[in-house]
mmCIF file of C-alpha atoms and ligand atoms in Angstrom:
data_model
loop_
_atom_site.group_PDB
_atom_site.id
_atom_site.type_symbol
_atom_site.label_atom_id
_atom_site.label_comp_id
_atom_site.label_asym_id
_atom_site.label_seq_id
_atom_site.Cartn_x
_atom_site.Cartn_y
_atom_site.Cartn_z
ATOM 1 C CA MET U 243 147.393 63.234 106.540
ATOM 2 C CA THR U 244 150.043 65.535 108.048
ATOM 3 C CA GLU U 245 147.954 68.184 109.772
ATOM 4 C CA LYS U 246 150.181 71.237 109.866
ATOM 5 C CA ILE U 247 152.586 72.012 107.061
ATOM 6 C CA GLY U 248 155.139 74.831 107.087
ATOM 7 C CA PHE U 249 156.414 76.147 103.755
ATOM 8 C CA ILE U 250 159.368 78.526 103.528
ATOM 9 C CA GLY U 251 160.347 80.189 100.246
ATOM 10 C CA MET U 252 157.680 81.848 98.124
ATOM 11 C CA GLY U 253 159.701 82.210 94.920
ATOM 12 C CA ILE U 254 158.798 81.084 91.405
ATOM 13 C CA MET U 255 158.448 77.473 92.593
ATOM 14 C CA GLY U 256 157.464 77.771 96.247
ATOM 15 C CA GLN U 257 154.344 79.875 95.664
ATOM 16 C CA PRO U 258 152.543 77.453 93.320
ATOM 17 C CA MET U 259 153.734 74.407 95.303
ATOM 18 C CA ALA U 260 152.398 75.794 98.584
ATOM 19 C CA ALA U 261 149.232 76.982 96.821
ATOM 20 C CA ASN U 262 148.565 73.432 95.620
ATOM 21 C CA LEU U 263 148.824 72.151 99.202
ATOM 22 C CA VAL U 264 146.343 74.761 100.429
ATOM 23 C CA THR U 265 143.981 73.920 97.574
ATOM 24 C CA LYS U 266 144.224 70.200 98.468
ATOM 25 C CA GLY U 267 143.002 71.015 101.989
ATOM 26 C CA TYR U 268 146.222 71.016 104.038
ATOM 27 C CA ALA U 269 146.661 73.559 106.833
ATOM 28 C CA VAL U 270 149.682 75.562 105.676
ATOM 29 C CA MET U 271 151.783 78.302 107.268
ATOM 30 C CA VAL U 272 154.151 80.138 104.916
ATOM 31 C CA TYR U 273 157.149 82.409 105.370
ATOM 32 C CA ASN U 274 159.223 84.395 102.909
ATOM 33 C CA ARG U 275 162.124 86.748 103.559
ATOM 34 C CA SER U 276 160.449 89.409 101.376
ATOM 35 C CA ALA U 277 157.006 89.569 102.948
ATOM 36 C CA ASP U 278 155.174 90.820 99.823
ATOM 37 C CA LYS U 279 155.494 87.390 98.164
ATOM 38 C CA THR U 280 153.233 85.744 100.771
ATOM 39 C CA LYS U 281 150.145 87.666 99.608
ATOM 40 C CA LEU U 282 148.890 85.049 97.133
ATOM 41 C CA LEU U 283 149.044 82.358 99.813
ATOM 42 C CA ALA U 284 147.384 84.591 102.414
ATOM 43 C CA ASP U 285 144.569 85.229 99.927
ATOM 44 C CA LEU U 286 144.160 81.455 99.481
ATOM 45 C CA GLY U 287 143.802 81.006 103.244
ATOM 46 C CA ALA U 288 147.322 80.082 104.392
ATOM 47 C CA LYS U 289 148.678 81.422 107.662
ATOM 48 C CA VAL U 290 151.628 83.794 107.264
ATOM 49 C CA ALA U 291 154.527 83.735 109.733
ATOM 50 C CA MET U 292 156.733 86.702 110.542
ATOM 51 C CA THR U 293 159.827 84.529 111.134
ATOM 52 C CA PRO U 294 161.026 80.998 110.269
ATOM 53 C CA LYS U 295 160.997 80.296 114.033
ATOM 54 C CA GLU U 296 157.230 80.855 114.106
ATOM 55 C CA VAL U 297 156.822 78.257 111.336
ATOM 56 C CA GLY U 298 158.876 75.741 113.370
ATOM 57 C CA GLU U 299 156.782 76.335 116.487
ATOM 58 C CA TRP U 300 153.534 75.668 114.593
ATOM 59 C CA ALA U 301 154.227 73.027 111.941
ATOM 60 C CA GLN U 302 154.942 69.301 112.203
ATOM 61 C CA VAL U 303 156.828 69.211 108.926
ATOM 62 C CA VAL U 304 158.495 72.156 107.189
ATOM 63 C CA PHE U 305 159.223 72.345 103.461
ATOM 64 C CA LEU U 306 162.023 74.578 102.149
ATOM 65 C CA MET U 307 162.092 75.902 98.573
ATOM 66 C CA LEU U 308 164.982 78.373 98.660
ATOM 67 C CA THR U 309 167.796 79.415 96.340
ATOM 68 C CA GLY U 310 170.498 77.163 97.792
ATOM 69 C CA PRO U 311 172.779 76.424 100.770
ATOM 70 C CA GLU U 312 173.317 80.053 101.808
ATOM 71 C CA ALA U 313 169.577 80.790 101.877
ATOM 72 C CA ILE U 314 168.926 77.552 103.789
ATOM 73 C CA ASN U 315 171.598 78.317 106.390
ATOM 74 C CA ASP U 316 170.225 81.861 106.853
ATOM 75 C CA THR U 317 166.718 80.407 107.314
ATOM 76 C CA LEU U 318 167.714 77.667 109.762
ATOM 77 C CA ARG U 319 170.065 79.577 112.066
ATOM 78 C CA GLY U 320 169.859 82.552 114.396
ATOM 79 C CA PRO U 321 167.395 83.554 117.143
ATOM 80 C CA ASP U 322 164.506 83.811 114.643
ATOM 81 C CA GLY U 323 165.647 80.832 112.587
ATOM 82 C CA LEU U 324 163.619 77.684 111.951
ATOM 83 C CA LEU U 325 165.751 75.589 114.319
ATOM 84 C CA ALA U 326 164.971 77.965 117.181
ATOM 85 C CA GLY U 327 161.312 76.942 116.836
ATOM 86 C CA LEU U 328 161.262 73.366 115.526
ATOM 87 C CA PRO U 329 161.369 70.809 118.362
ATOM 88 C CA SER U 330 163.189 67.489 118.377
ATOM 89 C CA GLY U 331 161.114 64.987 116.374
ATOM 90 C CA GLY U 332 160.399 67.575 113.674
ATOM 91 C CA VAL U 333 160.887 66.961 109.960
ATOM 92 C CA ILE U 334 162.479 69.310 107.420
ATOM 93 C CA VAL U 335 161.959 68.574 103.736
ATOM 94 C CA ASN U 336 164.438 70.457 101.616
ATOM 95 C CA MET U 337 163.175 70.758 98.043
ATOM 96 C CA SER U 338 165.726 73.424 97.010
ATOM 97 C CA THR U 339 168.515 72.381 94.657
ATOM 98 C CA VAL U 340 171.745 71.916 96.618
ATOM 99 C CA PRO U 341 174.917 69.822 96.232
ATOM 100 C CA PRO U 342 174.610 66.224 97.549
ATOM 101 C CA ALA U 343 177.521 66.797 99.955
ATOM 102 C CA TYR U 344 175.671 69.732 101.528
ATOM 103 C CA SER U 345 172.546 67.577 102.017
ATOM 104 C CA ARG U 346 174.531 64.797 103.671
ATOM 105 C CA THR U 347 176.223 67.198 106.092
ATOM 106 C CA LEU U 348 172.923 68.904 106.885
ATOM 107 C CA ALA U 349 171.205 65.551 107.507
ATOM 108 C CA GLY U 350 173.954 64.660 110.016
ATOM 109 C CA ASP U 351 173.790 68.045 111.789
ATOM 110 C CA LEU U 352 169.987 67.938 112.074
ATOM 111 C CA ALA U 353 170.006 64.328 113.303
ATOM 112 C CA GLN U 354 172.059 65.497 116.306
ATOM 113 C CA GLN U 355 169.090 67.707 117.226
ATOM 114 C CA GLY U 356 166.579 64.895 116.694
ATOM 115 C CA ILE U 357 165.353 66.409 113.431
ATOM 116 C CA THR U 358 164.905 64.308 110.281
ATOM 117 C CA LEU U 359 166.001 65.750 106.951
ATOM 118 C CA ILE U 360 164.300 64.622 103.791
ATOM 119 C CA ASP U 361 166.310 65.703 100.771
ATOM 120 C CA ALA U 362 163.709 66.060 98.020
ATOM 121 C CA PRO U 363 164.556 68.358 95.122
ATOM 122 C CA VAL U 364 162.214 68.502 92.157
ATOM 123 C CA SER U 365 162.397 67.992 88.428
ATOM 124 C CA GLY U 366 160.117 70.359 86.507
ATOM 125 C CA SER U 367 159.796 74.137 86.526
ATOM 126 C CA LYS U 368 157.137 76.836 86.969
ATOM 127 C CA LYS U 369 154.410 75.279 84.810
ATOM 128 C CA PRO U 370 154.657 71.768 86.320
ATOM 129 C CA ALA U 371 154.739 73.421 89.770
ATOM 130 C CA GLU U 372 151.501 75.250 88.928
ATOM 131 C CA GLU U 373 149.913 72.123 87.465
ATOM 132 C CA GLY U 374 151.081 69.883 90.328
ATOM 133 C CA THR U 375 153.021 67.631 87.950
ATOM 134 C CA LEU U 376 156.538 67.899 89.403
ATOM 135 C CA VAL U 377 158.685 64.791 89.777
ATOM 136 C CA ILE U 378 159.954 64.620 93.353
ATOM 137 C CA LEU U 379 163.391 63.097 93.884
ATOM 138 C CA ALA U 380 163.050 62.076 97.510
ATOM 139 C CA SER U 381 165.763 60.678 99.770
ATOM 140 C CA GLY U 382 166.261 60.095 103.480
ATOM 141 C CA PRO U 383 164.666 57.555 105.838
ATOM 142 C CA GLU U 384 162.282 55.546 103.638
ATOM 143 C CA GLU U 385 159.537 55.366 106.244
ATOM 144 C CA ALA U 386 159.520 59.156 106.653
ATOM 145 C CA VAL U 387 159.408 59.609 102.863
ATOM 146 C CA ASN U 388 156.518 57.135 102.610
ATOM 147 C CA GLN U 389 154.594 58.950 105.350
ATOM 148 C CA LEU U 390 154.780 62.144 103.301
ATOM 149 C CA GLU U 391 153.857 60.567 99.980
ATOM 150 C CA SER U 392 150.359 62.036 99.818
ATOM 151 C CA VAL U 393 151.744 65.529 100.584
ATOM 152 C CA PHE U 394 154.348 65.120 97.830
ATOM 153 C CA LEU U 395 151.625 64.003 95.446
ATOM 154 C CA GLY U 396 149.770 67.205 96.307
ATOM 155 C CA MET U 397 152.608 69.001 94.479
ATOM 156 C CA GLY U 398 153.802 66.436 91.977
ATOM 157 C CA LYS U 399 152.780 63.512 89.813
ATOM 158 C CA LYS U 400 155.516 61.101 90.888
ATOM 159 C CA VAL U 401 157.821 60.458 93.826
ATOM 160 C CA VAL U 402 161.114 58.730 92.975
ATOM 161 C CA TYR U 403 162.704 57.270 96.118
ATOM 162 C CA CYS U 404 166.469 57.660 95.650
ATOM 163 C CA GLY U 405 167.895 56.233 98.908
ATOM 164 C CA ILE U 406 169.787 57.927 101.741
ATOM 165 C CA ALA U 407 169.735 61.746 102.169
ATOM 166 C CA GLY U 408 171.951 63.307 99.530
ATOM 167 C CA ASN U 409 170.892 60.853 96.831
ATOM 168 C CA GLY U 410 167.902 63.014 95.856
ATOM 169 C CA SER U 411 170.326 65.896 95.294
ATOM 170 C CA ALA U 412 172.666 63.575 93.360
ATOM 171 C CA MET U 413 169.711 62.647 91.120
ATOM 172 C CA LYS U 414 168.878 66.340 90.690
ATOM 173 C CA MET U 415 172.498 67.066 89.647
ATOM 174 C CA THR U 416 172.278 64.203 87.158
ATOM 175 C CA VAL U 417 169.046 65.551 85.672
ATOM 176 C CA ASN U 418 170.228 69.174 85.533
ATOM 177 C CA LEU U 419 173.529 68.252 83.875
ATOM 178 C CA LEU U 420 171.458 66.804 81.038
ATOM 179 C CA LEU U 421 168.977 69.705 81.134
ATOM 180 C CA GLY U 422 171.715 72.357 80.803
ATOM 181 C CA ALA U 423 173.327 70.473 77.926
ATOM 182 C CA MET U 424 170.013 69.832 76.121
ATOM 183 C CA MET U 425 169.011 73.501 76.275
ATOM 184 C CA ALA U 426 172.427 74.664 75.075
ATOM 185 C CA GLY U 427 172.300 72.030 72.318
ATOM 186 C CA LEU U 428 168.900 73.179 71.042
ATOM 187 C CA SER U 429 169.968 76.832 71.191
ATOM 188 C CA GLU U 430 173.177 76.154 69.291
ATOM 189 C CA ALA U 431 171.336 74.135 66.624
ATOM 190 C CA VAL U 432 168.703 76.868 66.140
ATOM 191 C CA GLN U 433 171.402 79.551 66.033
ATOM 192 C CA PHE U 434 173.358 77.507 63.465
ATOM 193 C CA GLY U 435 170.283 76.917 61.298
ATOM 194 C CA GLU U 436 169.332 80.594 61.374
ATOM 195 C CA ARG U 437 172.825 81.587 60.226
ATOM 196 C CA CYS U 438 172.413 79.098 57.378
ATOM 197 C CA GLY U 439 169.349 81.082 56.271
ATOM 198 C CA LEU U 440 166.540 79.027 57.836
ATOM 199 C CA GLY U 441 163.806 80.612 59.977
ATOM 200 C CA ALA U 442 163.555 79.782 63.709
ATOM 201 C CA ASP U 443 159.975 78.600 63.201
ATOM 202 C CA ILE U 444 160.733 75.965 60.560
ATOM 203 C CA ILE U 445 163.816 74.755 62.450
ATOM 204 C CA ILE U 446 161.868 74.301 65.686
ATOM 205 C CA ASN U 447 158.882 72.686 63.951
ATOM 206 C CA THR U 448 161.234 70.236 62.235
ATOM 207 C CA ILE U 449 162.954 69.328 65.488
ATOM 208 C CA LEU U 450 159.661 68.940 67.349
ATOM 209 C CA SER U 451 158.211 66.632 64.683
ATOM 210 C CA SER U 452 161.368 64.481 64.601
ATOM 211 C CA PRO U 453 162.501 61.900 67.199
ATOM 212 C CA LEU U 454 164.293 64.830 68.918
ATOM 213 C CA GLY U 455 160.979 66.413 69.948
ATOM 214 C CA CYS U 456 160.545 66.168 73.730
ATOM 215 C CA GLY U 457 158.789 67.833 76.659
ATOM 216 C CA LEU U 458 161.630 70.292 77.292
ATOM 217 C CA TYR U 459 161.865 71.411 73.675
ATOM 218 C CA ASN U 460 158.078 71.807 73.503
ATOM 219 C CA LEU U 461 158.193 73.979 76.645
ATOM 220 C CA LYS U 462 160.942 76.232 75.277
ATOM 221 C CA ALA U 463 159.846 76.424 71.618
ATOM 222 C CA GLU U 464 157.870 79.640 72.026
ATOM 223 C CA MET U 465 160.766 81.412 73.741
ATOM 224 C CA LEU U 466 163.111 80.554 70.883
ATOM 225 C CA ARG U 467 160.532 81.481 68.218
ATOM 226 C CA ASN U 468 159.926 84.915 69.798
ATOM 227 C CA ASN U 469 163.412 85.510 71.182
ATOM 228 C CA GLN U 470 161.756 86.418 74.516
ATOM 229 C CA PHE U 471 162.843 84.616 77.668
ATOM 230 C CA PRO U 472 160.556 85.290 80.660
ATOM 231 C CA ALA U 473 161.944 83.312 83.610
ATOM 232 C CA GLN U 474 160.477 79.915 84.383
ATOM 233 C CA PHE U 475 163.802 78.461 85.453
ATOM 234 C CA PRO U 476 166.128 81.481 85.726
ATOM 235 C CA LEU U 477 169.515 81.263 84.045
ATOM 236 C CA LYS U 478 171.167 82.219 87.363
ATOM 237 C CA HIS U 479 169.813 78.978 88.873
ATOM 238 C CA MET U 480 171.076 76.830 85.986
ATOM 239 C CA PHE U 481 174.496 78.471 86.410
ATOM 240 C CA LYS U 482 174.359 77.736 90.159
ATOM 241 C CA ASP U 483 173.300 74.114 89.580
ATOM 242 C CA LEU U 484 175.990 73.420 86.969
ATOM 243 C CA GLY U 485 178.523 74.817 89.448
ATOM 244 C CA PHE U 486 177.257 72.220 91.950
ATOM 245 C CA VAL U 487 177.515 69.529 89.245
ATOM 246 C CA LEU U 488 181.175 70.355 88.522
ATOM 247 C CA GLU U 489 181.985 70.471 92.247
ATOM 248 C CA THR U 490 180.256 67.100 92.765
ATOM 249 C CA ALA U 491 182.004 65.568 89.727
ATOM 250 C CA GLU U 492 185.358 66.511 91.218
ATOM 251 C CA GLN U 493 184.446 64.951 94.580
ATOM 252 C CA HIS U 494 183.479 61.719 92.829
ATOM 253 C CA HIS U 495 186.490 61.683 90.466
ATOM 254 C CA THR U 496 184.402 61.743 87.313
ATOM 255 C CA LYS U 497 184.770 63.946 84.235
ATOM 256 C CA THR U 498 181.993 66.074 82.715
ATOM 257 C CA PRO U 499 183.514 67.611 79.559
ATOM 258 C CA LEU U 500 180.092 68.606 78.205
ATOM 259 C CA GLY U 501 179.112 69.948 81.616
ATOM 260 C CA ASN U 502 182.255 72.101 81.711
ATOM 261 C CA ALA U 503 181.521 73.482 78.238
ATOM 262 C CA VAL U 504 177.903 74.383 78.954
ATOM 263 C CA TYR U 505 178.833 75.816 82.382
ATOM 264 C CA ALA U 506 181.095 78.274 80.513
ATOM 265 C CA LEU U 507 178.158 79.295 78.277
ATOM 266 C CA TYR U 508 175.836 79.978 81.223
ATOM 267 C CA GLN U 509 178.709 81.821 82.930
ATOM 268 C CA GLN U 510 178.868 84.108 79.895
ATOM 269 C CA GLY U 511 175.108 84.552 80.209
ATOM 270 C CA MET U 512 175.600 85.739 83.794
ATOM 271 C CA ALA U 513 178.326 88.164 82.690
ATOM 272 C CA ALA U 514 175.983 89.488 79.980
ATOM 273 C CA GLY U 515 173.309 90.271 82.596
ATOM 274 C CA LEU U 516 170.908 87.463 81.549
ATOM 275 C CA GLY U 517 170.670 85.850 85.018
ATOM 276 C CA GLU U 518 167.046 86.823 85.666
ATOM 277 C CA MET U 519 165.873 85.530 82.260
ATOM 278 C CA ASP U 520 164.933 81.928 81.598
ATOM 279 C CA PHE U 521 167.931 79.635 81.043
ATOM 280 C CA ALA U 522 166.804 79.315 77.405
ATOM 281 C CA ALA U 523 168.397 82.789 77.067
ATOM 282 C CA VAL U 524 171.652 80.857 76.589
ATOM 283 C CA LYS U 525 170.568 81.312 72.936
ATOM 284 C CA LYS U 526 171.437 85.010 73.317
ATOM 285 C CA VAL U 527 174.967 84.062 74.417
ATOM 286 C CA LEU U 528 175.410 81.985 71.261
ATOM 287 C CA ALA U 529 173.881 84.700 69.065
ATOM 288 C CA ALA U 530 176.315 87.273 70.445
ATOM 289 C CA MET U 531 179.360 85.164 69.535
HETATM 290 P P1 NAP G 699 163.420 82.105 93.303
HETATM 291 O O1 NAP G 699 162.171 82.512 92.624
HETATM 292 O O2 NAP G 699 164.668 82.868 93.028
HETATM 293 O O3 NAP G 699 163.145 82.067 94.882
HETATM 294 C C1 NAP G 699 164.196 81.924 95.787
HETATM 295 C C2 NAP G 699 163.645 81.940 97.203
HETATM 296 O O4 NAP G 699 164.755 81.855 98.121
HETATM 297 C C3 NAP G 699 162.881 83.210 97.550
HETATM 298 O O5 NAP G 699 161.846 82.876 98.430
HETATM 299 C C4 NAP G 699 163.951 84.042 98.265
HETATM 300 O O6 NAP G 699 163.442 85.016 99.148
HETATM 301 C C5 NAP G 699 164.648 82.955 99.037
HETATM 302 N N1 NAP G 699 165.977 83.366 99.493
HETATM 303 C C6 NAP G 699 167.063 83.605 98.735
HETATM 304 N N2 NAP G 699 168.115 83.947 99.503
HETATM 305 C C7 NAP G 699 167.674 83.916 100.777
HETATM 306 C C8 NAP G 699 168.290 84.162 102.046
HETATM 307 N N3 NAP G 699 169.598 84.470 102.131
HETATM 308 N N4 NAP G 699 167.537 84.032 103.149
HETATM 309 C C9 NAP G 699 166.229 83.682 103.077
HETATM 310 N N5 NAP G 699 165.584 83.440 101.919
HETATM 311 C C10 NAP G 699 166.305 83.557 100.783
HETATM 312 O O7 NAP G 699 163.794 80.578 92.989
HETATM 313 P P2 NAP G 699 162.887 79.393 92.460
HETATM 314 O O8 NAP G 699 162.907 79.380 90.973
HETATM 315 O O9 NAP G 699 161.602 79.336 93.185
HETATM 316 O O10 NAP G 699 163.819 78.152 92.884
HETATM 317 C C11 NAP G 699 163.901 77.714 94.230
HETATM 318 C C12 NAP G 699 164.789 76.463 94.256
HETATM 319 O O11 NAP G 699 164.232 75.462 93.399
HETATM 320 C C13 NAP G 699 166.215 76.684 93.731
HETATM 321 O O12 NAP G 699 167.101 75.870 94.435
HETATM 322 C C14 NAP G 699 166.136 76.254 92.273
HETATM 323 O O13 NAP G 699 167.399 75.845 91.763
HETATM 324 C C15 NAP G 699 165.162 75.095 92.397
HETATM 325 N N6 NAP G 699 164.389 74.796 91.195
HETATM 326 C C16 NAP G 699 163.858 75.808 90.443
HETATM 327 C C17 NAP G 699 163.136 75.483 89.305
HETATM 328 C C18 NAP G 699 162.539 76.545 88.419
HETATM 329 O O14 NAP G 699 162.165 76.195 87.290
HETATM 330 N N7 NAP G 699 162.408 77.788 88.825
HETATM 331 C C19 NAP G 699 162.943 74.144 88.946
HETATM 332 C C20 NAP G 699 163.462 73.139 89.764
HETATM 333 C C21 NAP G 699 164.181 73.476 90.882
HETATM 334 P P3 NAP G 699 163.179 86.533 98.626
HETATM 335 O O15 NAP G 699 161.858 86.489 97.929
HETATM 336 O O16 NAP G 699 163.180 87.337 99.859
HETATM 337 O O17 NAP G 699 164.318 86.881 97.713
#
């Protein structure tokens, strides 16, 4: 068992993920830029650091669950940054969603300082994070990933080993391309059916009882029935991730016509001020058309 675990980023996902590690008996030190979000973890018995550097000085392995590349760079660098505290031989596990190219560059930069990067984004949102049923898309040196398996399984139900660092992020892009399209597809179908005179309830019940029923649609059914979209996976993050998908598609000379179309829908959601709502609020974009 890894004795001392650092966890940086106490957002929607980071808080329940770190809480699960504390509950499973790991010694955890947390940090968040906005200090108020560390309260839940402090109450559970986690140590709270004042800077990322302090986390690096204490922990053997440090998990990051931050918005994206900019937040990670801000956390790693500077006199109070994580790299100012983490010695050579340390391990950073980035679970934030980032482009694969960013992960590969970061892995190379950290290797020069003797630090191993494990690129391990997650599939699943707030509820699976709370229930410890995330799917972890891990990549990087296989031995290092294997050594952390029990820690990963403290937060998730399955670890998928994807290969070299960057491949976990590539898998995450693949999954979120489908996720963005599936949510937009359900929203458009419900919107269409409603305009044809059907109620949201009967449309959703029909879809759920047909071969189209799936975990995602079950999770989002209540939001569409009530037209209320409290954030589990905020629309601003889906917009960010689809931007990464399009950027990655270009780098790999592949076309994503559906991805481009749904990116434009989430972009309209951002312009309409829906960024803090769940990404299922793409339904509001379609309704406003
Ligand atoms: P969130 O609630 O918005 O939390 C973002 C975290 O990043 C907060 O701790 C925030 O600190 C920190 N942060 C942002 N900018 C920063 C900066 N410049 N410097 C330092 N810290 C900064 O996001 P989340 O939903 O937990 O998602 C975290 C990551 O997981 C994202 O990459 C997201 O795409 C991915 N993800 C999310 C879900 C989901 O369903 N929510 C599912 C799978 C993957 P403050 O509190 O100070 O703002």
